[in-house]
Short mmCIF file of C-alpha atoms in Angstrom, two decimals:
data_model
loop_
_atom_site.label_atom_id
_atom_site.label_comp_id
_atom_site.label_asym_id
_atom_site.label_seq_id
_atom_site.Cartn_x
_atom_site.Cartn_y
_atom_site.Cartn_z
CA UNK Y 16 181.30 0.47 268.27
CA UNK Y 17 178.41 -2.16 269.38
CA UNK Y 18 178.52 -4.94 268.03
CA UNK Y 19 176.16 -6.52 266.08
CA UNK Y 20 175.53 -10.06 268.10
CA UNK Y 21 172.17 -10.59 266.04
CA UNK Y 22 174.13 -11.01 262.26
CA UNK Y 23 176.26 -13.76 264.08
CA UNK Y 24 173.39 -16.09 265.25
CA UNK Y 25 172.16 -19.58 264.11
CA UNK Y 26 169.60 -19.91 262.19
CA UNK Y 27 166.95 -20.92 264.33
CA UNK Y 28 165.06 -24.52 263.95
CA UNK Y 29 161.54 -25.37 264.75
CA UNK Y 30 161.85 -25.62 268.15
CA UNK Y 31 164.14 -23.17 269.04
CA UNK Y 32 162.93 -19.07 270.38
CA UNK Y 33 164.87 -16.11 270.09
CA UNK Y 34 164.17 -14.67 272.99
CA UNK Y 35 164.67 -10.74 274.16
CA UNK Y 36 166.44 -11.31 277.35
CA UNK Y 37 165.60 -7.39 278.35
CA UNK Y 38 162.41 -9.49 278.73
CA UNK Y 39 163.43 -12.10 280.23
CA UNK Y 40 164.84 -10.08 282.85
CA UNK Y 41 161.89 -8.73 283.77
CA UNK Y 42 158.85 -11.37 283.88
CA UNK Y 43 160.32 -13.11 286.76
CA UNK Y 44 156.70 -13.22 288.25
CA UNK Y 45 155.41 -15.64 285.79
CA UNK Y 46 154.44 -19.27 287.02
CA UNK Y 47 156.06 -22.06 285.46
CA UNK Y 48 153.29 -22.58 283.19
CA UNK Y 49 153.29 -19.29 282.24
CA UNK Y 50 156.65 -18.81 281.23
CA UNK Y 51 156.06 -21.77 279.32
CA UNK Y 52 153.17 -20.66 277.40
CA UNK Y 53 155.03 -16.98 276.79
CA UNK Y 54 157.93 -19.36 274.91
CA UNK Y 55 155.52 -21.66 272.73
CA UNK Y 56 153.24 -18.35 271.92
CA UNK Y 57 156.45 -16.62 270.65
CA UNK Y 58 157.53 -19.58 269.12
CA UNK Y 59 154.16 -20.03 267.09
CA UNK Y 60 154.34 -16.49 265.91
CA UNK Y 61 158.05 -15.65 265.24
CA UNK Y 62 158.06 -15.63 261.53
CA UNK Y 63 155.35 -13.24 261.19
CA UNK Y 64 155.69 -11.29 264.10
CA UNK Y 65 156.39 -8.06 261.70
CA UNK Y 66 153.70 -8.80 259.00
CA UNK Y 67 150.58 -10.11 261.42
CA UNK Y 68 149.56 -8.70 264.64
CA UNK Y 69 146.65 -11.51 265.43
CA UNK Y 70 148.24 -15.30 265.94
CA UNK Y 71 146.34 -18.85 265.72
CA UNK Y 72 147.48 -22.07 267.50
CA UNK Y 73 145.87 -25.35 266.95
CA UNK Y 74 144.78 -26.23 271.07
CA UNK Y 75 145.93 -29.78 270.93
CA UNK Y 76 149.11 -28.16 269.32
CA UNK Y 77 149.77 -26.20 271.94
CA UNK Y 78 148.95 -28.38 275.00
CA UNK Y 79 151.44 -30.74 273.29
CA UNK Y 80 154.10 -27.93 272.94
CA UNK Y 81 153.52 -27.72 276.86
CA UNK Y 82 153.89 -30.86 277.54
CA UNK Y 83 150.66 -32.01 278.19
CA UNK Y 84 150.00 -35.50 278.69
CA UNK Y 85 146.43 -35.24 279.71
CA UNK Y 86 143.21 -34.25 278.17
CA UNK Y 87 143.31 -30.79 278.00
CA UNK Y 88 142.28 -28.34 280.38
CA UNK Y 89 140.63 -25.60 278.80
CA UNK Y 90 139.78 -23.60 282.13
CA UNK Y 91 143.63 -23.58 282.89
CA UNK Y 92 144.68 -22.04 279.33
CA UNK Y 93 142.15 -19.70 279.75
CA UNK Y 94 143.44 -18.48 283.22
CA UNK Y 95 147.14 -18.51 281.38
CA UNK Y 96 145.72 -16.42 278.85
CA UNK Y 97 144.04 -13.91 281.18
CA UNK Y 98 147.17 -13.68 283.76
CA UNK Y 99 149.36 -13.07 280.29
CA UNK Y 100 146.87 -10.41 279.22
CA UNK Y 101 147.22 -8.65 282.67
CA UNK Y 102 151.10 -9.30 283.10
CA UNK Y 103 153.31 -6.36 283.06
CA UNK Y 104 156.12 -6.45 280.80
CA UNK Y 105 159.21 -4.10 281.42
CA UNK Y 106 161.94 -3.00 279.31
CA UNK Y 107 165.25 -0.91 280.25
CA UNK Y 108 166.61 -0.01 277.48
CA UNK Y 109 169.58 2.80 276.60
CA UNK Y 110 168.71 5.11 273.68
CA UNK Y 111 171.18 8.02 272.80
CA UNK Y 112 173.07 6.80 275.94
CA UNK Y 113 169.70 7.44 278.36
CA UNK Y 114 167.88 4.58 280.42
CA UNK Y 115 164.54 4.16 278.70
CA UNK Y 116 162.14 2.19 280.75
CA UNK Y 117 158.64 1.06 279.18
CA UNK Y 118 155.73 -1.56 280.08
CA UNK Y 119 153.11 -2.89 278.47
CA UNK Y 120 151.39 -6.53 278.68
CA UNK Y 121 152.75 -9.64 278.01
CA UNK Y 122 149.20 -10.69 274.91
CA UNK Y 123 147.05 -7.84 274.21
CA UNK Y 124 144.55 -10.32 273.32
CA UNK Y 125 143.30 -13.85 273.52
CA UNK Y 126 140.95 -16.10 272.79
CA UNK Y 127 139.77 -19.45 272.70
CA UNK Y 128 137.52 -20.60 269.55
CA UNK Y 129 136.22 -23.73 268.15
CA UNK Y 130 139.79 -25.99 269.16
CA UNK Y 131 141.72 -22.76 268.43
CA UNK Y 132 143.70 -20.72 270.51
CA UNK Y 133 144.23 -16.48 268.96
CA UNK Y 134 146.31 -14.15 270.61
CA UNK Y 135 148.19 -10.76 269.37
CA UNK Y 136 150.96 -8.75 270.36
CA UNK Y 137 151.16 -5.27 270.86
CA UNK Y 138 153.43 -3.60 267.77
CA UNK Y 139 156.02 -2.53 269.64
CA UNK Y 140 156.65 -5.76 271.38
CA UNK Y 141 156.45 -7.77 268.73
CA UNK Y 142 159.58 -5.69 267.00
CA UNK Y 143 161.75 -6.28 270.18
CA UNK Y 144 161.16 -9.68 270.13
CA UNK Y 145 161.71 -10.68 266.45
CA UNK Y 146 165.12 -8.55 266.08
CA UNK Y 147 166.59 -8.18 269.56
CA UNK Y 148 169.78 -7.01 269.92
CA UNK Y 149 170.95 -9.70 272.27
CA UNK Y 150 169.20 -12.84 272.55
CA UNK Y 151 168.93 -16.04 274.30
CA UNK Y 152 168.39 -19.64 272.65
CA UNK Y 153 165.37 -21.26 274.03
CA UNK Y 154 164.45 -24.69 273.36
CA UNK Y 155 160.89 -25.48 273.55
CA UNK Y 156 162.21 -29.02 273.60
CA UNK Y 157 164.23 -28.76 276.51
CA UNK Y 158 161.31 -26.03 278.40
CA UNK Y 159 158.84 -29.31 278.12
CA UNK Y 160 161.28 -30.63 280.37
CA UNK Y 161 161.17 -28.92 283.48
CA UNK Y 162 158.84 -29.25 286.30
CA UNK Y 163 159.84 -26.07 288.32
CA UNK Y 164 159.05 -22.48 287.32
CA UNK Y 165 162.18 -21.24 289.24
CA UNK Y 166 164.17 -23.52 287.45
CA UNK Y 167 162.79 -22.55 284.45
CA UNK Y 168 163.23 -18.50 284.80
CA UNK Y 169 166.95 -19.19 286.25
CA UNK Y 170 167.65 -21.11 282.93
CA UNK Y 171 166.08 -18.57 280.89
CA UNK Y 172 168.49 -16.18 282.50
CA UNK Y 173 171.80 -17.92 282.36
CA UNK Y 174 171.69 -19.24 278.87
CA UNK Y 175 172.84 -16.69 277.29
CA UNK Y 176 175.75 -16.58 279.31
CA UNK Y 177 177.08 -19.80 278.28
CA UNK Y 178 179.56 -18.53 275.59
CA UNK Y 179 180.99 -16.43 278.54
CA UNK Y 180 181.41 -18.55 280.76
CA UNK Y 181 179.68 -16.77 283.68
CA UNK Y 182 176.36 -14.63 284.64
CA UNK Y 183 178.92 -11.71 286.37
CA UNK Y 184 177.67 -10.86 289.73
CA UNK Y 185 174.08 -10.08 290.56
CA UNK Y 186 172.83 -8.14 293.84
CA UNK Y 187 170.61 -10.58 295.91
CA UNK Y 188 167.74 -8.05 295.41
CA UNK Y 189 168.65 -8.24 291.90
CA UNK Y 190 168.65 -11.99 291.40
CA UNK Y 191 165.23 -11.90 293.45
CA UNK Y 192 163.23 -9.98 291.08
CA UNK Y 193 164.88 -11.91 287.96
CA UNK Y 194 163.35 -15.04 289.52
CA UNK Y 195 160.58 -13.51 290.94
CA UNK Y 196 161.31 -14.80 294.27
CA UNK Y 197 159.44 -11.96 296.50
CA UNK Y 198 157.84 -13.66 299.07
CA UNK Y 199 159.15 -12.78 302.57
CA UNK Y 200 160.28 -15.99 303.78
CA UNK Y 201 163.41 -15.37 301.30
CA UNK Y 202 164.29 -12.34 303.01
CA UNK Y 203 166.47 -15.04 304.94
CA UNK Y 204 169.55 -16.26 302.47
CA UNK Y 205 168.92 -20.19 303.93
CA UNK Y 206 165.43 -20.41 302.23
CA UNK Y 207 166.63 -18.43 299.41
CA UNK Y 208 169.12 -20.52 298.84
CA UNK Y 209 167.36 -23.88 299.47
CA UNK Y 210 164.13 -23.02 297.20
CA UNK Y 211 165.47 -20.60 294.71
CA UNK Y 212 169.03 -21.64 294.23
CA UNK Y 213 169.71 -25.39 295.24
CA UNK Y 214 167.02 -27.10 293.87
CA UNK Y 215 166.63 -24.97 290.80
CA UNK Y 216 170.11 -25.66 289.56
CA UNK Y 217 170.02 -29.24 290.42
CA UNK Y 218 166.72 -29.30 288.13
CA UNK Y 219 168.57 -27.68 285.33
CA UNK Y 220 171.86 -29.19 285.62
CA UNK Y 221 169.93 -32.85 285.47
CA UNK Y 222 167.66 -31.74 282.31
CA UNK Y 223 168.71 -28.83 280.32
CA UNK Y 224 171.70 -28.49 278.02
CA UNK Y 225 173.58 -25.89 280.67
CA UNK Y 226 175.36 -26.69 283.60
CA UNK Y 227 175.53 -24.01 286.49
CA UNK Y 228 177.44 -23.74 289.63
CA UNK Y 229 176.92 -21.42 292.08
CA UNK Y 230 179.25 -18.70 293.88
CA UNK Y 231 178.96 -16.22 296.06
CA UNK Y 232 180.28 -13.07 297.39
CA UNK Y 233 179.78 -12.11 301.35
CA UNK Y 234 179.68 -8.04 302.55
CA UNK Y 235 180.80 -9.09 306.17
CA UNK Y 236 178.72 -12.35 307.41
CA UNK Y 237 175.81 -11.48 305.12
CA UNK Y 238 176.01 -13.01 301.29
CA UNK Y 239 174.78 -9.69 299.35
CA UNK Y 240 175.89 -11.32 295.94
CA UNK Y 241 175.89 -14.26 293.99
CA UNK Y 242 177.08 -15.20 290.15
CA UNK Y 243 176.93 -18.74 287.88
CA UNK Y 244 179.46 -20.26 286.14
CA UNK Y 245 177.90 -21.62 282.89
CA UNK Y 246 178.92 -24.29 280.93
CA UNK Y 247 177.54 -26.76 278.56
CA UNK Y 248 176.07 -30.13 280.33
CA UNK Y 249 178.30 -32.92 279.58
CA UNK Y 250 175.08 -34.91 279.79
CA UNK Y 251 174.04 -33.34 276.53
CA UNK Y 252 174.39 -35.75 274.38
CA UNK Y 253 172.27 -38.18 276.38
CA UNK Y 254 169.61 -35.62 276.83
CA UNK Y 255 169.74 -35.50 273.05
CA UNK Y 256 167.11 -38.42 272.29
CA UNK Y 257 164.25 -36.95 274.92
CA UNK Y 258 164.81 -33.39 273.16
CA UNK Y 259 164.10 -35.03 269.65
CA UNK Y 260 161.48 -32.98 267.24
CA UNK Y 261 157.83 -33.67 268.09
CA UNK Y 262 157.09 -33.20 264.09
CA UNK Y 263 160.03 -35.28 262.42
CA UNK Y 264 157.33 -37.48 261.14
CA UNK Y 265 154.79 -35.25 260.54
CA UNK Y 266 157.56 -32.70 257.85
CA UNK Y 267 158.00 -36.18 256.06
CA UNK Y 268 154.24 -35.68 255.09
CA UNK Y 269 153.07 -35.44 251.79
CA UNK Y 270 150.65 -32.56 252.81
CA UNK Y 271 153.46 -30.80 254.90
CA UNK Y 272 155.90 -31.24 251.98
CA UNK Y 273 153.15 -29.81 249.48
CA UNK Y 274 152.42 -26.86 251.72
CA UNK Y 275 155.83 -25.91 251.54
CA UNK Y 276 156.85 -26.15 247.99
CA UNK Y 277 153.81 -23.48 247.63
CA UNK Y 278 155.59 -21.35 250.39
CA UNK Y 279 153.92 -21.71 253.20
CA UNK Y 280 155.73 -21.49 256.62
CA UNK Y 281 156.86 -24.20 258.33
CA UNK Y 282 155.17 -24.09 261.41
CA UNK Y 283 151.79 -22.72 259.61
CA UNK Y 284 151.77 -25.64 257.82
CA UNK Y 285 152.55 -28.05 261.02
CA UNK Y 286 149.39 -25.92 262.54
CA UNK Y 287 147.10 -26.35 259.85
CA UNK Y 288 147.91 -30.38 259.82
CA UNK Y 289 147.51 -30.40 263.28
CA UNK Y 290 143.94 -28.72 263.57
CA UNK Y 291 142.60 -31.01 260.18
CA UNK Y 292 144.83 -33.03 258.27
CA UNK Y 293 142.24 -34.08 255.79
CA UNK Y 294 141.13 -30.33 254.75
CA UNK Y 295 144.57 -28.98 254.59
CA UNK Y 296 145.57 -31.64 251.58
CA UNK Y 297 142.17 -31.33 250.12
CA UNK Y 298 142.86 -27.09 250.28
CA UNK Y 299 146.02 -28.29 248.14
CA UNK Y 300 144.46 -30.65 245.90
CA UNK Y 301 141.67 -27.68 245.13
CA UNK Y 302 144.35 -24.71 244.75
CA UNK Y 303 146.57 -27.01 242.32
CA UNK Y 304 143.66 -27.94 240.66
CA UNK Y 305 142.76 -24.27 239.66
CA UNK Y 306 146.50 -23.26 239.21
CA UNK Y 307 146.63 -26.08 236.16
CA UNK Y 308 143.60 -23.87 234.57
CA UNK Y 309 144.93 -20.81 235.19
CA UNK Y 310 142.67 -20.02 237.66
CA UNK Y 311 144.21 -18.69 240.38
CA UNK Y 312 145.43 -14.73 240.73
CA UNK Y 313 148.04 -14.02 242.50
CA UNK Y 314 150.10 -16.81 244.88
CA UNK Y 315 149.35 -20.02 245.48
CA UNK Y 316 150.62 -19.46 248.46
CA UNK Y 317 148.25 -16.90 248.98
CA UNK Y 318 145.29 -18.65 247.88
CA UNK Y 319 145.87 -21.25 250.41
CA UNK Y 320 146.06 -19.62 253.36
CA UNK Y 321 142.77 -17.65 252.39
CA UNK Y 322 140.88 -20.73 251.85
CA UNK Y 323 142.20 -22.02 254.87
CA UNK Y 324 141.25 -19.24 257.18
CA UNK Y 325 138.27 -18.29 255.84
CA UNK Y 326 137.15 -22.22 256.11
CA UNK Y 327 135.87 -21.90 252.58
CA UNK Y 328 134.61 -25.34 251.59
CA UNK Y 329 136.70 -27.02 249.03
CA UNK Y 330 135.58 -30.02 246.38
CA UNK Y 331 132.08 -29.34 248.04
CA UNK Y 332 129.21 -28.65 245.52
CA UNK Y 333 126.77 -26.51 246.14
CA UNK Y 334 123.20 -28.27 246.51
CA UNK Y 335 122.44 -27.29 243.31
CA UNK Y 336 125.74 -28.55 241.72
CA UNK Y 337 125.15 -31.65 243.11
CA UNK Y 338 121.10 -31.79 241.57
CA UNK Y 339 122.70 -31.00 238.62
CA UNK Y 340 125.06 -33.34 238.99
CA UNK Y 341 123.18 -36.18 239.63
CA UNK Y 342 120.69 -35.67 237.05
CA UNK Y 343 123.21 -35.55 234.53
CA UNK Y 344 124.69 -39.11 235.97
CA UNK Y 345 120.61 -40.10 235.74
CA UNK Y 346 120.75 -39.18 231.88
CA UNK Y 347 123.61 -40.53 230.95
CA UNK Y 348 122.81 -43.78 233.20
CA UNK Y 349 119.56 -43.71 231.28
CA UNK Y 350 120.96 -43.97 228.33
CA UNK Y 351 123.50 -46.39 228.75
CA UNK Y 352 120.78 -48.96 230.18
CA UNK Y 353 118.59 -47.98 226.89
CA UNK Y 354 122.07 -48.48 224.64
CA UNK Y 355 122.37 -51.96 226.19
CA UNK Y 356 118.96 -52.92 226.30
CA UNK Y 357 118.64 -52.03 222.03
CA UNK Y 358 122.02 -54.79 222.11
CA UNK Y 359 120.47 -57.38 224.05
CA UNK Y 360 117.29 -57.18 221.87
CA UNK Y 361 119.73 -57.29 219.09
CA UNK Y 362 121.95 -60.35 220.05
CA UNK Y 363 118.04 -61.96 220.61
CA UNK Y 364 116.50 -61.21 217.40
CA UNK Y 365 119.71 -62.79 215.89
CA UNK Y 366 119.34 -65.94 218.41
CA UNK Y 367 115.97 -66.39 217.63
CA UNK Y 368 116.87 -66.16 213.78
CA UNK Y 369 119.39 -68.54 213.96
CA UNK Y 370 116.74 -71.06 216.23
CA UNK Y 371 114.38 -70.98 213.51
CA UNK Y 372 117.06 -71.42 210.96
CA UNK Y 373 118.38 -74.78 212.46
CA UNK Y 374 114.76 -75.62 213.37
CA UNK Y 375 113.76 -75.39 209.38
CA UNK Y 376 116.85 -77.55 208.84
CA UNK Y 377 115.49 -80.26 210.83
CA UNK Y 378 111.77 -80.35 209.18
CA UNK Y 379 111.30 -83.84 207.73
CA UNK Y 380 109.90 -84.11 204.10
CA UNK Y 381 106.23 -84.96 205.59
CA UNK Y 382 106.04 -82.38 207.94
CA UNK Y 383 107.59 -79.53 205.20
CA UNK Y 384 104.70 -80.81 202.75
CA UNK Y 385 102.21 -80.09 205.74
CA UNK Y 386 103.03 -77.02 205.95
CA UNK Y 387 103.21 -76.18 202.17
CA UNK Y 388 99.61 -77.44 202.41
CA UNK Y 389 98.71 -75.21 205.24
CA UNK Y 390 100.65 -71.65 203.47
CA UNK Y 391 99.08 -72.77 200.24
CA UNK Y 392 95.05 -72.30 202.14
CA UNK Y 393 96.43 -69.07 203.50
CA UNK Y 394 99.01 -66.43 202.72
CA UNK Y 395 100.32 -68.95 200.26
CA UNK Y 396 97.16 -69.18 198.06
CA UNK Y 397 97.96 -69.01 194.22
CA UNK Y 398 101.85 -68.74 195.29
CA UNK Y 399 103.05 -72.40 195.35
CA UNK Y 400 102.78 -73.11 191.29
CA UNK Y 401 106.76 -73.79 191.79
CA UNK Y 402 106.29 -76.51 194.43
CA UNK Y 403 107.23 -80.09 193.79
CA UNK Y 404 105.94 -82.38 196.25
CA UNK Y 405 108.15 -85.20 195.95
CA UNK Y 406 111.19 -83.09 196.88
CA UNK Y 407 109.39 -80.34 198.62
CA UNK Y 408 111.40 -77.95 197.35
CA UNK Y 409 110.13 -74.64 195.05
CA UNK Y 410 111.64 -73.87 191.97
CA UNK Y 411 111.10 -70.24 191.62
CA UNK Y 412 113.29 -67.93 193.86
CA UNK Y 413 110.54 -65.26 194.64
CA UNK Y 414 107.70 -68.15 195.64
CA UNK Y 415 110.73 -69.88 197.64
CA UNK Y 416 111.83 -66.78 199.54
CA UNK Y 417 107.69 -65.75 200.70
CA UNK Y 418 107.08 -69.59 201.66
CA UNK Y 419 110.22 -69.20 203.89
CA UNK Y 420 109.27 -65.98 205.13
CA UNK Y 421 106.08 -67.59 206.62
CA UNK Y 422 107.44 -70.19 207.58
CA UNK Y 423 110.12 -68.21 209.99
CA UNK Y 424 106.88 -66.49 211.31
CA UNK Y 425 105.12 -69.78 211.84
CA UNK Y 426 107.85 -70.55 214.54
CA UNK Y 427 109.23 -67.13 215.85
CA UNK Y 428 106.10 -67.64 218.70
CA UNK Y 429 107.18 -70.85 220.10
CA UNK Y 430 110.66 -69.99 220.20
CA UNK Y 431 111.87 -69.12 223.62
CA UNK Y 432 115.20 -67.96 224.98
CA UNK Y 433 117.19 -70.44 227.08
CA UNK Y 434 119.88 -68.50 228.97
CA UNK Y 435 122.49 -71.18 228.86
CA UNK Y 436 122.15 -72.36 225.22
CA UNK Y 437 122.49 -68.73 224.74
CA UNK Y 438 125.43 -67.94 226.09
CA UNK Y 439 126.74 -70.64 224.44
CA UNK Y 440 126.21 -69.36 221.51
CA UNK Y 441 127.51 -65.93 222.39
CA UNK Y 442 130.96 -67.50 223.03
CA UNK Y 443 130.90 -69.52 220.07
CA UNK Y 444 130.51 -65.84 218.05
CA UNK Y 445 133.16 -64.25 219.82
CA UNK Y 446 134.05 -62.60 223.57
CA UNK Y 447 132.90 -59.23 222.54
CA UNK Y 448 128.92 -60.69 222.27
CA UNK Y 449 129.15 -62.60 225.46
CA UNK Y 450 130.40 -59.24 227.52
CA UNK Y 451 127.87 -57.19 225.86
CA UNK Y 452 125.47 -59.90 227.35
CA UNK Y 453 126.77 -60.29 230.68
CA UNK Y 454 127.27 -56.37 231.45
CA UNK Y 455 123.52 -56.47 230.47
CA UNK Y 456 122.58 -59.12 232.63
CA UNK Y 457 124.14 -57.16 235.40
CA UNK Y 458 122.39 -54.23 234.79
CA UNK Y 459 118.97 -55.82 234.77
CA UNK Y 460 119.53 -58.24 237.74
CA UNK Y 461 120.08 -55.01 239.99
CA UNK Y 462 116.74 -53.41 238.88
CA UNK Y 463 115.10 -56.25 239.41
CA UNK Y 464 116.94 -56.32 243.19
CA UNK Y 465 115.77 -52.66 243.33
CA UNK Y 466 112.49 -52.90 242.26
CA UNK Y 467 111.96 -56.17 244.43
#
């Protein structure tokens, strides 16, 4: 009975591809950068490979999933993208017992758009890579690391041989078209060997987490096969630190730790902070917003991603939200100055009363009886019968309260506001009178700056 290697693997992490090695067996013509794109492509896509034929990569995402340094090179992804769109992809496969060989290429489609990079899979490659029935563990981590594409395809091709122990033997023909070594000049074993062997296995042996050593099996003088032994690097745990995730900091996120509780992948929601940190939290802010109202049918989840990829515009109002808007802050600004202009005239009237008051207080007997004199020629006339002159006082209440009643009037005119006797007396009534005063002040000392 087969077995069932696929129910027995690790769970993968966020930098590690499952990778079809059917396929891997058979792009041996890719160039190093290539075979490096192919990985982070797959990698990007894995956990929708079954629901979504198109794919989206952030560019600066990707270039750093390369290992690019450098500002990036749009020309060169674009050539990767059109070799992968032209690159034949084989697979010999036994069904019912029978050899089943079929090709197709690598991306059916890419593009390059506004920072991001789309590409899609045809359907029938994107099942054999998301559930293949024997797999290899790639680490995108540890792929950054190498600098030569040999290397890289012989490491592809021997990982999965590590729990065994060995590669079994391969035909030099064999091991040629794995690696995609077909030029003529390693028709002769030496340069094989040199270029394709020697050099590759002293690349991986010094950076990946396998170790390989070479043997080889001669028909007569001529070496006709050749096999690894594959073991784990004993270096591995100093290779560790260089292989650490890219995105530690970046899943301790608020945003990234947000976009998750709702659901959303982990490596969507790495992409989406990637491409624009700023609208991927405000997305969140908006969708939780509306899911406290009850506003929002179906997932949150859901919701997200649509807002997302349609680039819908989130906590932006319309122009003619924002008139709105503004008018209403106008109004109600409006009215608040007109609400604290009624207090200040207020708090004056009762300054100004209070003036007059004390000023009354201080009138002398002569200069009270001169003005008795001067209310009784005027609004006073007939209405001083009460008076007595020698204490200037009048008897009857009603001809008392008129004569003061002028009098206030007499002196309301020449009784200005002075701004620091008056807030003196504000905080001798109390704090709330003095703030009502000062918040008016402020008001009216920046119209004046505006109008000035």
């Amino acid at each position: 009975m087969k077995k069932n290697i696929v129910s027995r693997s690790p769970k993968l992490t966020s930098e590690q591809l499952k990778k079809n090695v059917a396929a891997i067996h058979t792009n041996g013509d890719l160039s190093l950068l290539e075979r490096k794109m192919v990985n982070v492509l797959l990698l990007n896509a894995y956990d929708e490979l079954l629901s979504r034929r198109t794919h989206t990569l952030p560019v600066n995402h990707l270039c750093a999933m390369l290992g690019w340094d450098e500002s990036f090179n749009i020309a060169l992804l674009k050539r990767v993208l059109r070799n992968l769109a032209v690159t034949p992809i084989e697979f010999n496969i036994l069904e019912n017992g029978k050899e089943v060989w079929r090709v197709m290429s690598m991306i059916s489609f890419g593009e390059i758009k506004n920072g991001i990079c789309t590409y899609r899979y045809d359907e029938y490659l994107a099942e054999r890579f998301y559930d293949p029935e024997i797999y290899a563990m790639i680490n995108i981590g540890v792929q950054r690391r190498f600098e030569g594409g040999y290397a890289l395809t012989l490491y592809e091709n021997c990982l999965r041989y590590k729990t065994v122990g060995s590669t079994g033997w391969w035909d030099i023909e064999r091991f040629r078209k794995l690696v995609g070594a077909a030029a003529s000049i390693y028709d002769e074993f030496k340069y094989l060997k040199r270029d394709v062997i020697t050099k590759p296995i002293n690349e991986i042996n010094r950076v990946s987490d396998i170790w390989l050593v070479p043997e080889y099996k001669k028909v007569g003088r001529k070496v006709n096969y050749l096999r690894f032994i594959v073991t784990e690097n004993p270096q591995k745990t100093l290779l560790q630190p260089d292989l650490k995730d890219d995105h530690a900091v970046l899943r301790e996120s608020d945003t990234f730790k947000r976009l998750r509780e709702h659901g959303i992948g982990e490596r969507l929601a790495i992409a989406w902070i990637l491409q624009d940190k700023e609208r991927a939290q405000a997305v969140v802010d908006y969708v939780e917003e509306k899911d406290r109202k009850k506003q929002v049918k179906g997932t949150t989840a859901g919701y997200i991603r649509k807002l997302i990829e349609e680039k819908a515009e989130v906590g932006i109002k319309t122009a003619y939200e924002a008139k709105k808007e503004n008018a209403s802050k106008e109004d109600i600004e409006k009215a608040r100055r007109n609400k604290l202009a009624a207090r200040r005239a207020e708090l004056e009237a009762e300054y100004r009363k209070q003036m007059i008051t004390d000023r009354i207080k201080r009138l002398t007997q002569e200069e009270r009886r001169i003005l008795v004199e001067r209310y009784s020629v005027v609004e006073g006339e007939g209405k001083t019968k009460s008076y007595n002159p020698k204490t200037t006082e009048f008897q009857d209440t009603i001809e008392r309260i008129a004569f003061m009643a002028w009098l206030r009037s007499q002196f309301l005119p020449e009784t200005h506001i002075n701004t620091k006797e008056f807030a003196q007396w504000l905080k001798e009534k109390g704090s709330e009178l003095k703030e009502s005063v000062e918040c008016i002040s402020s008001v009216q000392s920046r119209q004046n700056s505006e109008i000035a």
